[in-house]
Structures are given as C-alpha cells and as structure tokens.
C-alpha cells in the first residue's frame, strides 16, 4: 500500500545526504516564510561548502552501483515515487501553496504536473537505445551506446518548487546518474518533501542528495559543485543572469549544461482570431502562478482592428479576478513571492505610465491584503520604450501593444534576446504556417495558452538557454554517447 503522510510529516528541515537527514555542518539555519503574511513556516539547514562537498562525496560513492542497476529496476523505483507523489497530492499541494503562495488549486495542479514527469521518465528509462552502425570495414563492428553522464547538480527555482526539481531528478535517475540538488531559498520545503518520498520509494542512499541554503551561502555551496570535476552536469532553471554565471564558472571542468532561463514571451492576437478563445488563452497563460512563470506572456500584441474590443473583453475578465492568500479556496491570484518581486512589478508599471501607458484595470499594490500583493493589471498603449517591453515583469501585468500588420508583429515579437515561449491566435491557415516558423522561440502556442506537457520538449533558444526537459528528447541531456569499435572479427 502506498503510504500517505500527514502534512506536518512531510516537513523536513535538514539536508538529505547519503540517505540521512543531517543538519548543516556548522548548524546554521535560515527562515522560510509564508509570502502571504510573512509568518515563519520553518527554519531549515543553511548549507555551505562543506555540505555541498559532502553531497558530492555521497553521490560519487553511490554512482558505480546505481549506474549498473537495470533500467527496469530504476523504472520500478520511479513508479513507486510517482505513486507516492500522487497519493500525497493534497498535502504536497498545500505545502507548495504555503511556501510559494500560489492558489491551492494550482498547488495541487503542480503536484500532478510534476508527477507526470516522473511517470514519463519511468517509462523512458527502459527505452534508451544505442545503434549498431552499418558496417564500414570487413572484420570491424562499430556501435554507439549511451551511458549516464555521471553526477548531476540540479539547481531549481521557487516558482514551481515541485515540478521543476521532479523533471530534473526523474530523467537523471532514470538513466543511472546520481543527483545533488539545491532548491531556491524561498521554497526549500517542497523539494525536501519530494526527496522524502523518493527515500520512501526506495532510492538507495547517496543516489539522491539535497542541500538547502540561503542566498549568499547557497552561492558558495553551488560554487563548489561548479569547480568539482566529479560533477559532470548542471541542470538549472532560473534567470538568464544566473545561467550565464553557471556557464562561466563551470567552464573550468567543461560540464554539460541544461539551462532553462528567462523569457519575454510575445502573445499575438491577429484580426482574424477568435477573440473569446484568445482572451481565455491569455488568462490561462498569463495569470498562471500570478504571472510568475517563465512561459507567461510578457508582451501582448493586438492587431489594430480588434485592439479596443480585445482590451474591453480582457479587462472585464481581469477586473473580476479574486486576489488573496493561497489558504482561501476562492483565490485566483496569490501573493508575489517576496517584496523584491512586488517592487519590480510596481517599477515596471510606473515606468510604463510615464512612457504613455494607460491603466485599464489594476495598476496598484494591495496593501490591505499584505505587502506582497499586486492587483491583476491591464495596461493599454504599451510601447517599446517601456522597461516591461525589454525585461520579464514576472507578475500579473498585461501590457497591450498595438500593431498594424503581420510583418510588424513578427519583428516586434522577435526583438528580444530571449526565446522561450510565444503564442499567437489566428484562424488563417497560411498565416499559422508562416508565423509558427518565423517566431524565434523554443515553444509556440498556436490558438492555445496551456502548452506545457511532460510529453513535449520544453526549452528555449537564444538567451533563454539550451537543453530540453520532458518528451523523448529529455533523457539526452543526462547521457553521453560512447562509440565502440571492435576489430579482428574475421
Ligand atoms: C517555468 O516557469 O520555468 C516552467 C513552466 C512550465 O513548466 O510550464
């Protein structure tokens, strides 16, 4: 029978190294708080270099045996882990909402989303094929096999505290890598709970290790992984600035990297679009997690002929959104993760107003709810001189840009160094073909706002990073190809 845990039983406040829950080597701790009211949830291990090193030592010791397990044995462990995550969906969802702030329905949804990657990679574990290369020389057999790359360091963000780490750990374990992980300092508890369930599922000691750390000490701890030649792969989701830092600092040991970085997603509504569908798609994609999602539309381009109608339809829906703490089941938009995040949103909106934008709805903080709340906002008359055109706002703000023709829309959509997601709405088949090809992003939603799936390759181009998560391609980042040449066969 799959064990279910009471919510408080899922809370772990120590590091998980070599199969044991241990405090930071110097006993340091830091506070994890609820972003809705700032109240303390728990104090957790504040790791430093010695803890990072201990995690690497444990992963190195466990690697030889783990990489020799059969794929179907690893798949079985992942299946048990998946069953445990699903059985504990309510408690995990509530924990996500509590430390991250997303509404309860989204917290539960994230658990299902993260679990879907574990199920997916449990299946994929048994499908890592190599190739027998067509014969080139008599008496020689040439083949290519795939091997686990080695120790994987997984560094994950706060906006999806369960799904992002699950979709890194699952493929790594599936192919026989061992893992050292560090979740974001704002949301370490969900990652620790997930690791507890992995332990319960039978992941052997040392195969999966997790350290938690506050920002400054976390940088030093990760720094040790970047320099350590035993760590062969870094998988990271987060900002482009940090992604570049990781690439630079790990260059000394030439690690393989997968970087899922910032976006500046365009969402284009053409005159020929179904406007109701476009509004519904925008609401789904923009307001997921209160706009704190890398694939959230950041710039909404609306063709002149439908601009006013689209603005009115959207404003009606956005102004009706319920903002509040995650603990209230009717909440649709929770608090932002911290005060820095709200300050950035306010700065973007203020800057847009000074550059000619008009508030259609929202456009203000909500101090009556708490310091981290910001009203869902629609801004009309956005233009390229505004900060929110060049930078990801990461909040519930929709700036509406007006465009005249397809060429202008594509040019403006692509006028960014980022290239993670894009969306467009049109009912013209030829335009759909042209625009899908012209958009410079790794993911394109066509008449669809909900694009993420464990079966699809997730990842960006340009400064949004490289590597793909999920799908049949998702194992490649954790494998290296070895060529075998056997001679003197005849
Ligand atoms: C992210 O925001 O980085 C991930 C979003 C997703 O997986 O859909």
Short mmCIF file of N, CA and C in Angstrom, two decimals, residues 210-321:
data_model
loop_
_atom_site.label_atom_id
_atom_site.label_comp_id
_atom_site.label_asym_id
_atom_site.label_seq_id
_atom_site.Cartn_x
_atom_site.Cartn_y
_atom_site.Cartn_z
N UNK A 210 20.15 16.24 -1.29
CA UNK A 210 19.59 17.59 -1.39
C UNK A 210 20.15 18.45 -0.26
N UNK A 211 20.64 19.64 -0.64
CA UNK A 211 21.02 20.60 0.41
C UNK A 211 20.16 21.85 0.25
N UNK A 212 19.85 22.49 1.37
CA UNK A 212 19.13 23.76 1.32
C UNK A 212 20.09 24.85 1.79
N UNK A 213 19.87 26.06 1.29
CA UNK A 213 20.78 27.15 1.68
C UNK A 213 20.14 28.50 1.43
N UNK A 214 20.53 29.47 2.24
CA UNK A 214 20.11 30.85 1.99
C UNK A 214 20.91 31.37 0.79
N UNK A 215 20.55 32.55 0.33
CA UNK A 215 21.10 33.03 -0.94
C UNK A 215 22.65 33.08 -0.95
N UNK A 216 23.21 33.80 0.01
CA UNK A 216 24.66 34.00 -0.02
C UNK A 216 25.42 32.70 0.16
N UNK A 217 25.01 31.91 1.14
CA UNK A 217 25.72 30.64 1.39
C UNK A 217 25.46 29.65 0.26
N UNK A 218 24.28 29.74 -0.34
CA UNK A 218 23.94 28.86 -1.47
C UNK A 218 24.86 29.11 -2.65
N UNK A 219 25.23 30.38 -2.87
CA UNK A 219 26.13 30.70 -3.99
C UNK A 219 27.49 30.01 -3.77
N UNK A 220 27.98 30.07 -2.52
CA UNK A 220 29.26 29.40 -2.22
C UNK A 220 29.14 27.88 -2.37
N UNK A 221 28.03 27.33 -1.89
CA UNK A 221 27.84 25.87 -1.95
C UNK A 221 27.81 25.41 -3.40
N UNK A 222 27.01 26.10 -4.22
CA UNK A 222 26.93 25.73 -5.64
C UNK A 222 28.29 25.96 -6.32
N UNK A 223 28.99 27.00 -5.85
CA UNK A 223 30.32 27.28 -6.40
C UNK A 223 31.23 26.06 -6.29
N UNK A 224 31.09 25.33 -5.20
CA UNK A 224 31.92 24.13 -5.02
C UNK A 224 31.58 23.08 -6.09
N UNK A 225 30.29 22.94 -6.37
CA UNK A 225 29.88 21.98 -7.41
C UNK A 225 30.42 22.41 -8.79
N UNK A 226 30.43 23.73 -9.01
CA UNK A 226 30.86 24.21 -10.33
C UNK A 226 32.34 23.89 -10.57
N UNK A 227 33.12 23.93 -9.48
CA UNK A 227 34.57 23.69 -9.62
C UNK A 227 34.92 22.20 -9.59
N UNK A 228 34.04 21.38 -9.04
CA UNK A 228 34.36 19.97 -8.79
C UNK A 228 34.24 19.15 -10.07
N UNK A 229 35.36 18.58 -10.50
CA UNK A 229 35.37 17.82 -11.75
C UNK A 229 34.51 16.57 -11.72
N UNK A 230 34.16 16.10 -10.50
CA UNK A 230 33.31 14.89 -10.43
C UNK A 230 31.88 15.19 -10.87
N UNK A 231 31.47 16.45 -10.73
CA UNK A 231 30.11 16.83 -11.15
C UNK A 231 30.15 17.05 -12.65
N UNK A 232 29.41 16.23 -13.41
CA UNK A 232 29.56 16.26 -14.86
C UNK A 232 28.45 17.05 -15.56
N UNK A 233 27.43 17.43 -14.79
CA UNK A 233 26.30 18.08 -15.47
C UNK A 233 25.60 19.03 -14.50
N UNK A 234 25.25 20.19 -15.02
CA UNK A 234 24.44 21.14 -14.24
C UNK A 234 23.12 21.28 -14.98
N UNK A 235 22.01 21.12 -14.28
CA UNK A 235 20.72 21.43 -14.86
C UNK A 235 20.09 22.52 -14.00
N UNK A 236 19.72 23.62 -14.66
CA UNK A 236 19.29 24.81 -13.92
C UNK A 236 18.06 25.42 -14.57
N UNK A 237 17.11 25.83 -13.75
CA UNK A 237 16.01 26.68 -14.21
C UNK A 237 16.06 27.95 -13.38
N UNK A 238 16.05 29.10 -14.06
CA UNK A 238 16.09 30.37 -13.34
C UNK A 238 16.45 31.50 -14.29
N UNK A 239 17.07 32.53 -13.75
CA UNK A 239 17.28 33.73 -14.57
C UNK A 239 18.45 33.55 -15.55
N UNK A 240 18.41 34.34 -16.61
CA UNK A 240 19.47 34.29 -17.61
C UNK A 240 20.80 34.74 -16.98
N UNK A 241 20.75 35.72 -16.08
CA UNK A 241 21.99 36.21 -15.46
C UNK A 241 22.66 35.06 -14.69
N UNK A 242 21.89 34.32 -13.92
CA UNK A 242 22.48 33.21 -13.15
C UNK A 242 22.93 32.09 -14.10
N UNK A 243 22.14 31.83 -15.13
CA UNK A 243 22.52 30.80 -16.11
C UNK A 243 23.88 31.11 -16.73
N UNK A 244 24.11 32.38 -17.07
CA UNK A 244 25.40 32.75 -17.66
C UNK A 244 26.53 32.57 -16.64
N UNK A 245 26.24 32.92 -15.39
CA UNK A 245 27.23 32.75 -14.32
C UNK A 245 27.61 31.26 -14.20
N UNK A 246 26.61 30.39 -14.22
CA UNK A 246 26.89 28.96 -14.08
C UNK A 246 27.73 28.46 -15.26
N UNK A 247 27.40 28.95 -16.46
CA UNK A 247 28.16 28.52 -17.65
C UNK A 247 29.61 28.97 -17.54
N UNK A 248 29.78 30.23 -17.11
CA UNK A 248 31.15 30.76 -16.98
C UNK A 248 31.94 30.00 -15.92
N UNK A 249 31.33 29.86 -14.74
CA UNK A 249 32.06 29.30 -13.60
C UNK A 249 32.31 27.80 -13.71
N UNK A 250 31.51 27.11 -14.52
CA UNK A 250 31.72 25.66 -14.66
C UNK A 250 32.61 25.34 -15.85
N UNK A 251 33.03 26.38 -16.57
CA UNK A 251 33.81 26.13 -17.79
C UNK A 251 35.14 25.43 -17.49
N UNK A 252 35.67 25.67 -16.29
CA UNK A 252 36.96 25.08 -15.93
C UNK A 252 36.94 23.56 -15.98
N UNK A 253 35.79 22.96 -15.73
CA UNK A 253 35.70 21.49 -15.77
C UNK A 253 34.78 21.04 -16.90
N UNK A 254 34.46 21.93 -17.80
CA UNK A 254 33.67 21.64 -19.02
C UNK A 254 32.50 20.69 -18.77
N UNK A 255 31.60 21.13 -17.92
CA UNK A 255 30.43 20.31 -17.64
C UNK A 255 29.39 20.48 -18.74
N UNK A 256 28.53 19.49 -18.85
CA UNK A 256 27.37 19.64 -19.74
C UNK A 256 26.34 20.48 -18.98
N UNK A 257 25.68 21.39 -19.68
CA UNK A 257 24.67 22.22 -19.00
C UNK A 257 23.33 22.14 -19.71
N UNK A 258 22.25 22.13 -18.93
CA UNK A 258 20.92 22.44 -19.49
C UNK A 258 20.45 23.66 -18.74
N UNK A 259 20.09 24.69 -19.49
CA UNK A 259 19.72 25.96 -18.88
C UNK A 259 18.34 26.35 -19.38
N UNK A 260 17.39 26.39 -18.46
CA UNK A 260 16.03 26.84 -18.81
C UNK A 260 15.89 28.21 -18.16
N UNK A 261 16.06 29.25 -18.98
CA UNK A 261 16.27 30.60 -18.42
C UNK A 261 15.07 31.51 -18.69
N UNK A 262 15.30 32.79 -18.50
CA UNK A 262 14.21 33.76 -18.60
C UNK A 262 13.60 33.83 -19.98
N UNK A 263 12.40 34.35 -20.03
CA UNK A 263 11.72 34.56 -21.31
C UNK A 263 11.19 35.98 -21.38
N UNK A 264 10.65 36.31 -22.52
CA UNK A 264 9.97 37.60 -22.67
C UNK A 264 8.88 37.34 -23.70
N UNK A 265 7.98 36.41 -23.34
CA UNK A 265 7.10 35.79 -24.34
C UNK A 265 6.14 36.79 -24.99
N UNK A 266 6.10 36.79 -26.32
CA UNK A 266 5.07 37.56 -27.02
C UNK A 266 3.78 36.73 -27.14
N UNK A 267 2.66 37.41 -27.12
CA UNK A 267 1.35 36.78 -27.33
C UNK A 267 0.66 37.66 -28.38
N UNK A 268 0.43 37.12 -29.57
CA UNK A 268 -0.04 37.95 -30.69
C UNK A 268 -1.49 37.60 -31.01
N UNK A 269 -2.32 38.62 -31.10
CA UNK A 269 -3.73 38.40 -31.47
C UNK A 269 -3.97 39.08 -32.81
N UNK A 270 -4.20 38.27 -33.86
CA UNK A 270 -4.45 38.84 -35.18
C UNK A 270 -5.93 39.18 -35.34
N UNK A 271 -6.20 40.07 -36.29
CA UNK A 271 -7.58 40.49 -36.57
C UNK A 271 -8.52 39.31 -36.82
N UNK A 272 -7.97 38.23 -37.41
CA UNK A 272 -8.83 37.10 -37.80
C UNK A 272 -8.99 36.07 -36.67
N UNK A 273 -8.51 36.40 -35.47
CA UNK A 273 -8.56 35.42 -34.36
C UNK A 273 -9.96 35.31 -33.77
N UNK A 274 -10.20 34.18 -33.12
CA UNK A 274 -11.40 34.03 -32.29
C UNK A 274 -11.06 34.77 -30.97
N UNK A 275 -11.66 35.93 -30.78
CA UNK A 275 -11.25 36.78 -29.65
C UNK A 275 -11.57 36.17 -28.30
N UNK A 276 -12.70 35.46 -28.21
CA UNK A 276 -13.03 34.83 -26.91
C UNK A 276 -11.98 33.79 -26.56
N UNK A 277 -11.59 33.00 -27.57
CA UNK A 277 -10.56 31.98 -27.33
C UNK A 277 -9.23 32.66 -26.97
N UNK A 278 -8.92 33.77 -27.63
CA UNK A 278 -7.66 34.46 -27.35
C UNK A 278 -7.65 35.01 -25.92
N UNK A 279 -8.76 35.57 -25.49
CA UNK A 279 -8.83 36.08 -24.11
C UNK A 279 -8.67 34.91 -23.14
N UNK A 280 -9.39 33.81 -23.40
CA UNK A 280 -9.30 32.65 -22.49
C UNK A 280 -7.86 32.13 -22.45
N UNK A 281 -7.22 32.04 -23.61
CA UNK A 281 -5.84 31.54 -23.67
C UNK A 281 -4.88 32.46 -22.94
N UNK A 282 -5.12 33.77 -23.07
CA UNK A 282 -4.23 34.73 -22.40
C UNK A 282 -4.39 34.63 -20.88
N UNK A 283 -5.63 34.47 -20.44
CA UNK A 283 -5.84 34.37 -18.98
C UNK A 283 -5.11 33.15 -18.43
N UNK A 284 -5.24 32.02 -19.14
CA UNK A 284 -4.60 30.79 -18.68
C UNK A 284 -3.08 30.95 -18.64
N UNK A 285 -2.52 31.50 -19.70
CA UNK A 285 -1.06 31.52 -19.78
C UNK A 285 -0.47 32.67 -18.96
N UNK A 286 -1.14 33.81 -18.96
CA UNK A 286 -0.56 34.98 -18.27
C UNK A 286 -0.70 34.88 -16.75
N UNK A 287 -1.83 34.42 -16.27
CA UNK A 287 -2.08 34.52 -14.83
C UNK A 287 -1.78 33.24 -14.06
N UNK A 288 -1.22 32.23 -14.75
CA UNK A 288 -0.77 31.03 -14.03
C UNK A 288 0.29 31.47 -13.01
N UNK A 289 0.10 31.04 -11.79
CA UNK A 289 1.02 31.42 -10.71
C UNK A 289 1.19 32.94 -10.61
N UNK A 290 0.10 33.66 -10.82
CA UNK A 290 0.12 35.12 -10.70
C UNK A 290 1.08 35.80 -11.67
N UNK A 291 1.36 35.13 -12.79
CA UNK A 291 2.28 35.72 -13.77
C UNK A 291 3.74 35.39 -13.49
N UNK A 292 4.00 34.52 -12.52
CA UNK A 292 5.38 34.20 -12.15
C UNK A 292 5.80 32.87 -12.80
N UNK A 293 5.77 32.84 -14.10
CA UNK A 293 6.09 31.64 -14.86
C UNK A 293 6.95 32.06 -16.05
N UNK A 294 8.00 31.27 -16.33
CA UNK A 294 8.91 31.67 -17.42
C UNK A 294 8.21 31.74 -18.77
N UNK A 295 7.16 30.95 -18.94
CA UNK A 295 6.46 30.93 -20.23
C UNK A 295 5.27 31.88 -20.26
N UNK A 296 5.07 32.67 -19.22
CA UNK A 296 3.97 33.65 -19.21
C UNK A 296 4.16 34.68 -20.33
N UNK A 297 3.10 35.03 -21.05
CA UNK A 297 3.23 36.15 -21.98
C UNK A 297 3.66 37.40 -21.22
N UNK A 298 4.66 38.10 -21.78
CA UNK A 298 5.12 39.33 -21.15
C UNK A 298 4.71 40.54 -21.96
N UNK A 299 4.52 40.31 -23.29
CA UNK A 299 4.13 41.41 -24.19
C UNK A 299 2.97 40.91 -25.04
N UNK A 300 1.86 41.60 -25.00
CA UNK A 300 0.68 41.15 -25.76
C UNK A 300 0.47 42.11 -26.93
N UNK A 301 0.61 41.59 -28.14
CA UNK A 301 0.48 42.40 -29.36
C UNK A 301 -0.91 42.16 -29.95
N UNK A 302 -1.68 43.22 -30.12
CA UNK A 302 -3.05 43.06 -30.63
C UNK A 302 -3.19 43.90 -31.90
N UNK A 303 -3.72 43.28 -32.95
CA UNK A 303 -3.83 44.00 -34.23
C UNK A 303 -4.86 45.12 -34.09
N UNK A 304 -4.60 46.22 -34.81
CA UNK A 304 -5.37 47.45 -34.62
C UNK A 304 -6.88 47.25 -34.74
N UNK A 305 -7.29 46.40 -35.71
CA UNK A 305 -8.73 46.23 -35.97
C UNK A 305 -9.51 45.64 -34.80
N UNK A 306 -8.84 44.90 -33.91
CA UNK A 306 -9.56 44.27 -32.78
C UNK A 306 -9.04 44.78 -31.43
N UNK A 307 -8.18 45.79 -31.47
CA UNK A 307 -7.50 46.23 -30.24
C UNK A 307 -8.49 46.66 -29.16
N UNK A 308 -9.42 47.53 -29.52
CA UNK A 308 -10.33 48.07 -28.49
C UNK A 308 -11.25 46.97 -27.96
N UNK A 309 -11.76 46.12 -28.89
CA UNK A 309 -12.68 45.06 -28.44
C UNK A 309 -11.94 44.07 -27.54
N UNK A 310 -10.74 43.67 -27.95
CA UNK A 310 -9.97 42.72 -27.15
C UNK A 310 -9.67 43.31 -25.77
N UNK A 311 -9.31 44.59 -25.76
CA UNK A 311 -8.98 45.24 -24.47
C UNK A 311 -10.19 45.20 -23.54
N UNK A 312 -11.35 45.49 -24.08
CA UNK A 312 -12.55 45.52 -23.23
C UNK A 312 -12.90 44.12 -22.71
N UNK A 313 -12.82 43.13 -23.61
CA UNK A 313 -13.13 41.74 -23.19
C UNK A 313 -12.17 41.29 -22.10
N UNK A 314 -10.89 41.60 -22.30
CA UNK A 314 -9.87 41.17 -21.34
C UNK A 314 -10.07 41.87 -20.00
N UNK A 315 -10.28 43.18 -20.06
CA UNK A 315 -10.39 43.96 -18.82
C UNK A 315 -11.56 43.47 -17.97
N UNK A 316 -12.65 43.09 -18.63
CA UNK A 316 -13.82 42.60 -17.88
C UNK A 316 -13.44 41.35 -17.07
N UNK A 317 -12.69 40.45 -17.70
CA UNK A 317 -12.32 39.21 -17.01
C UNK A 317 -11.25 39.47 -15.94
N UNK A 318 -10.29 40.32 -16.25
CA UNK A 318 -9.17 40.53 -15.30
C UNK A 318 -9.66 41.28 -14.06
N UNK A 319 -10.56 42.24 -14.26
CA UNK A 319 -11.00 43.02 -13.09
C UNK A 319 -11.85 42.17 -12.14
N UNK A 320 -12.36 41.02 -12.65
CA UNK A 320 -13.19 40.15 -11.79
C UNK A 320 -12.34 39.13 -11.03
N UNK A 321 -11.04 39.14 -11.23
CA UNK A 321 -10.21 38.10 -10.60
C UNK A 321 -10.10 38.31 -9.10
#
